[in-house]
Amino acid sequence: MAENAADRGTTSGGRRARPDLAAMVVPLGRALMAAEQPVLDAHGLTMWAYTVLLYLDETPVRTQAALAEAIRADKTRIIAVLDDLEARNLIRRQPDPEDRRVRLLSLTTEGRRLRDAAQAAIQEGEERLLDRLPAADRAGFLRSLHTLSGLPELTARRPGRGSSRA
């Protein structure tokens, strides 16, 4: 059987081979999302609803369009998510006293409670996965992941494009 450079751990130029980042991160992301889904289902949340609840606590949001852009959601699709969360008393949409056409978005006490419960359950599962790493590797992994996920070129919104993750 012929051995190729990737099997030897090197490229044809002699450099050390490694899988592309997407080849490593995408399957991990899919597995994490699949592990989160039963938790979200148990809490009566969709992935988008959970994302909204997480984001509203981080940053005060002045408009629905600003929220959609911040979480990389299509602004026309996020309305139904917001309607559902508001109907369940998990978020509040109030007119801005300075511009009544604008809606100020905030979490309710119940929204914060549900968000915290779902997040605790999700992170409990993540801890079991992270426990497989040595402490130093775990700290470095989390630090690096946080750094990379916050890079401006990754977080900048491309004009006219929304995320299809719903």
mmCIF file of C-alpha atoms in Angstrom, residues 12-158:
data_model
loop_
_atom_site.group_PDB
_atom_site.id
_atom_site.type_symbol
_atom_site.label_atom_id
_atom_site.label_comp_id
_atom_site.label_asym_id
_atom_site.label_seq_id
_atom_site.Cartn_x
_atom_site.Cartn_y
_atom_site.Cartn_z
ATOM 1 C CA SER A 12 5.564 16.792 -0.143
ATOM 2 C CA GLY A 13 7.760 19.812 0.662
ATOM 3 C CA GLY A 14 8.821 18.279 3.962
ATOM 4 C CA ARG A 15 6.707 20.561 6.155
ATOM 5 C CA ARG A 16 4.706 19.003 9.001
ATOM 6 C CA ALA A 17 1.167 18.305 7.820
ATOM 7 C CA ARG A 18 -1.904 19.060 9.896
ATOM 8 C CA PRO A 19 -5.565 19.002 9.012
ATOM 9 C CA ASP A 20 -7.115 22.289 7.927
ATOM 10 C CA LEU A 21 -8.724 24.187 10.796
ATOM 11 C CA ALA A 22 -12.200 23.789 9.318
ATOM 12 C CA ALA A 23 -11.639 20.039 9.042
ATOM 13 C CA MET A 24 -11.067 19.967 12.794
ATOM 14 C CA VAL A 25 -13.446 22.671 14.007
ATOM 15 C CA VAL A 26 -16.557 21.987 11.894
ATOM 16 C CA PRO A 27 -17.081 18.394 13.105
ATOM 17 C CA LEU A 28 -16.462 19.571 16.679
ATOM 18 C CA GLY A 29 -18.978 22.416 16.229
ATOM 19 C CA ARG A 30 -21.559 20.042 14.798
ATOM 20 C CA ALA A 31 -21.071 17.621 17.669
ATOM 21 C CA LEU A 32 -21.386 20.421 20.223
ATOM 22 C CA MET A 33 -24.574 21.719 18.579
ATOM 23 C CA ALA A 34 -26.008 18.196 18.528
ATOM 24 C CA ALA A 35 -25.176 17.828 22.226
ATOM 25 C CA GLU A 36 -26.836 21.183 22.979
ATOM 26 C CA GLN A 37 -30.058 20.377 21.147
ATOM 27 C CA PRO A 38 -31.583 18.052 23.784
ATOM 28 C CA VAL A 39 -30.786 20.642 26.467
ATOM 29 C CA LEU A 40 -32.415 23.408 24.439
ATOM 30 C CA ASP A 41 -35.417 21.169 23.715
ATOM 31 C CA ALA A 42 -35.800 20.441 27.447
ATOM 32 C CA HIS A 43 -35.830 24.201 28.096
ATOM 33 C CA GLY A 44 -38.216 24.937 25.223
ATOM 34 C CA LEU A 45 -35.654 26.929 23.250
ATOM 35 C CA THR A 46 -34.445 26.940 19.668
ATOM 36 C CA MET A 47 -30.802 27.646 18.929
ATOM 37 C CA TRP A 48 -31.742 31.169 17.768
ATOM 38 C CA ALA A 49 -33.848 31.832 20.874
ATOM 39 C CA TYR A 50 -30.936 30.763 23.077
ATOM 40 C CA THR A 51 -28.573 32.970 21.067
ATOM 41 C CA VAL A 52 -30.909 35.955 21.579
ATOM 42 C CA LEU A 53 -31.133 35.313 25.328
ATOM 43 C CA LEU A 54 -27.335 35.062 25.587
ATOM 44 C CA TYR A 55 -26.729 38.239 23.625
ATOM 45 C CA LEU A 56 -29.326 40.420 25.319
ATOM 46 C CA ASP A 57 -27.614 39.934 28.640
ATOM 47 C CA GLU A 58 -24.231 40.922 27.238
ATOM 48 C CA THR A 59 -25.151 44.174 25.605
ATOM 49 C CA PRO A 60 -28.129 46.497 25.742
ATOM 50 C CA VAL A 61 -29.727 46.386 22.309
ATOM 51 C CA ARG A 62 -31.528 49.381 20.888
ATOM 52 C CA THR A 63 -33.118 47.849 17.812
ATOM 53 C CA GLN A 64 -34.186 44.483 16.470
ATOM 54 C CA ALA A 65 -32.044 45.122 13.394
ATOM 55 C CA ALA A 66 -28.987 45.755 15.584
ATOM 56 C CA LEU A 67 -29.634 42.516 17.457
ATOM 57 C CA ALA A 68 -29.996 40.571 14.211
ATOM 58 C CA GLU A 69 -26.721 41.988 12.924
ATOM 59 C CA ALA A 70 -24.901 41.324 16.198
ATOM 60 C CA ILE A 71 -25.908 37.656 16.289
ATOM 61 C CA ARG A 72 -25.545 37.305 12.507
ATOM 62 C CA ALA A 73 -29.180 36.457 11.923
ATOM 63 C CA ASP A 74 -31.355 37.484 9.031
ATOM 64 C CA LYS A 75 -33.329 40.461 10.360
ATOM 65 C CA THR A 76 -36.544 39.280 8.716
ATOM 66 C CA ARG A 77 -36.278 35.792 10.233
ATOM 67 C CA ILE A 78 -35.436 36.944 13.756
ATOM 68 C CA ILE A 79 -38.814 38.666 14.204
ATOM 69 C CA ALA A 80 -40.636 35.366 14.758
ATOM 70 C CA VAL A 81 -38.051 34.369 17.362
ATOM 71 C CA LEU A 82 -38.499 37.696 19.157
ATOM 72 C CA ASP A 83 -42.288 37.412 18.952
ATOM 73 C CA ASP A 84 -42.139 33.970 20.572
ATOM 74 C CA LEU A 85 -39.741 35.081 23.313
ATOM 75 C CA GLU A 86 -41.886 38.125 24.060
ATOM 76 C CA ALA A 87 -45.106 36.070 24.144
ATOM 77 C CA ARG A 88 -43.424 33.766 26.677
ATOM 78 C CA ASN A 89 -42.373 36.771 28.789
ATOM 79 C CA LEU A 90 -38.677 36.021 28.256
ATOM 80 C CA ILE A 91 -37.833 39.340 26.615
ATOM 81 C CA ARG A 92 -39.369 42.780 26.626
ATOM 82 C CA ARG A 93 -39.685 45.061 23.586
ATOM 83 C CA GLN A 94 -40.471 48.607 24.625
ATOM 84 C CA PRO A 95 -40.725 51.774 22.569
ATOM 85 C CA ASP A 96 -37.668 53.989 22.873
ATOM 86 C CA PRO A 97 -38.763 57.230 24.571
ATOM 87 C CA GLU A 98 -36.470 59.147 22.198
ATOM 88 C CA ASP A 99 -37.818 57.495 19.027
ATOM 89 C CA ARG A 100 -41.076 55.568 19.335
ATOM 90 C CA ARG A 101 -40.430 53.763 16.028
ATOM 91 C CA VAL A 102 -37.507 51.968 17.718
ATOM 92 C CA ARG A 103 -37.948 49.039 20.097
ATOM 93 C CA LEU A 104 -35.590 48.594 23.039
ATOM 94 C CA LEU A 105 -34.883 44.932 23.743
ATOM 95 C CA SER A 106 -34.171 43.529 27.182
ATOM 96 C CA LEU A 107 -34.347 40.277 29.119
ATOM 97 C CA THR A 108 -37.060 39.722 31.690
ATOM 98 C CA THR A 109 -36.331 38.042 35.013
ATOM 99 C CA GLU A 110 -37.850 34.831 33.618
ATOM 100 C CA GLY A 111 -35.718 35.139 30.465
ATOM 101 C CA ARG A 112 -32.573 35.497 32.557
ATOM 102 C CA ARG A 113 -33.560 32.493 34.703
ATOM 103 C CA LEU A 114 -34.224 30.295 31.661
ATOM 104 C CA ARG A 115 -31.055 31.451 29.902
ATOM 105 C CA ASP A 116 -28.963 30.708 33.002
ATOM 106 C CA ALA A 117 -30.502 27.252 33.458
ATOM 107 C CA ALA A 118 -29.956 26.291 29.813
ATOM 108 C CA GLN A 119 -26.420 27.664 29.803
ATOM 109 C CA ALA A 120 -25.523 25.802 33.010
ATOM 110 C CA ALA A 121 -26.775 22.517 31.532
ATOM 111 C CA ILE A 122 -24.928 23.094 28.251
ATOM 112 C CA GLN A 123 -21.698 23.994 30.006
ATOM 113 C CA GLU A 124 -21.994 20.956 32.270
ATOM 114 C CA GLY A 125 -21.821 18.789 29.149
ATOM 115 C CA GLU A 126 -18.951 20.873 27.772
ATOM 116 C CA GLU A 127 -17.042 20.386 31.030
ATOM 117 C CA ARG A 128 -17.205 16.615 30.579
ATOM 118 C CA LEU A 129 -15.624 17.037 27.143
ATOM 119 C CA LEU A 130 -13.014 19.536 28.338
ATOM 120 C CA ASP A 131 -12.100 17.222 31.238
ATOM 121 C CA ARG A 132 -10.504 14.939 28.634
ATOM 122 C CA LEU A 133 -7.763 17.539 28.138
ATOM 123 C CA PRO A 134 -4.820 18.098 30.483
ATOM 124 C CA ALA A 135 -5.349 21.308 32.499
ATOM 125 C CA ALA A 136 -2.681 23.293 30.619
ATOM 126 C CA ASP A 137 -4.017 22.194 27.226
ATOM 127 C CA ARG A 138 -7.563 23.006 28.313
ATOM 128 C CA ALA A 139 -6.651 26.537 29.431
ATOM 129 C CA GLY A 140 -4.690 27.154 26.238
ATOM 130 C CA PHE A 141 -7.466 25.735 24.068
ATOM 131 C CA LEU A 142 -10.123 27.931 25.687
ATOM 132 C CA ARG A 143 -7.900 31.020 25.533
ATOM 133 C CA SER A 144 -7.026 30.406 21.883
ATOM 134 C CA LEU A 145 -10.622 29.653 20.925
ATOM 135 C CA HIS A 146 -11.772 32.863 22.615
ATOM 136 C CA THR A 147 -9.070 34.868 20.824
ATOM 137 C CA LEU A 148 -9.756 33.378 17.400
ATOM 138 C CA SER A 149 -13.546 33.629 17.679
ATOM 139 C CA GLY A 150 -13.255 37.333 18.501
ATOM 140 C CA LEU A 151 -11.070 38.308 15.559
ATOM 141 C CA PRO A 152 -12.622 41.279 13.731
ATOM 142 C CA GLU A 153 -12.427 39.563 10.351
ATOM 143 C CA LEU A 154 -14.477 36.673 11.729
ATOM 144 C CA THR A 155 -17.035 38.772 13.590
ATOM 145 C CA ALA A 156 -17.504 41.498 10.979
ATOM 146 C CA ARG A 157 -20.803 41.210 9.182
ATOM 147 C CA ARG A 158 -20.702 41.027 5.418
#
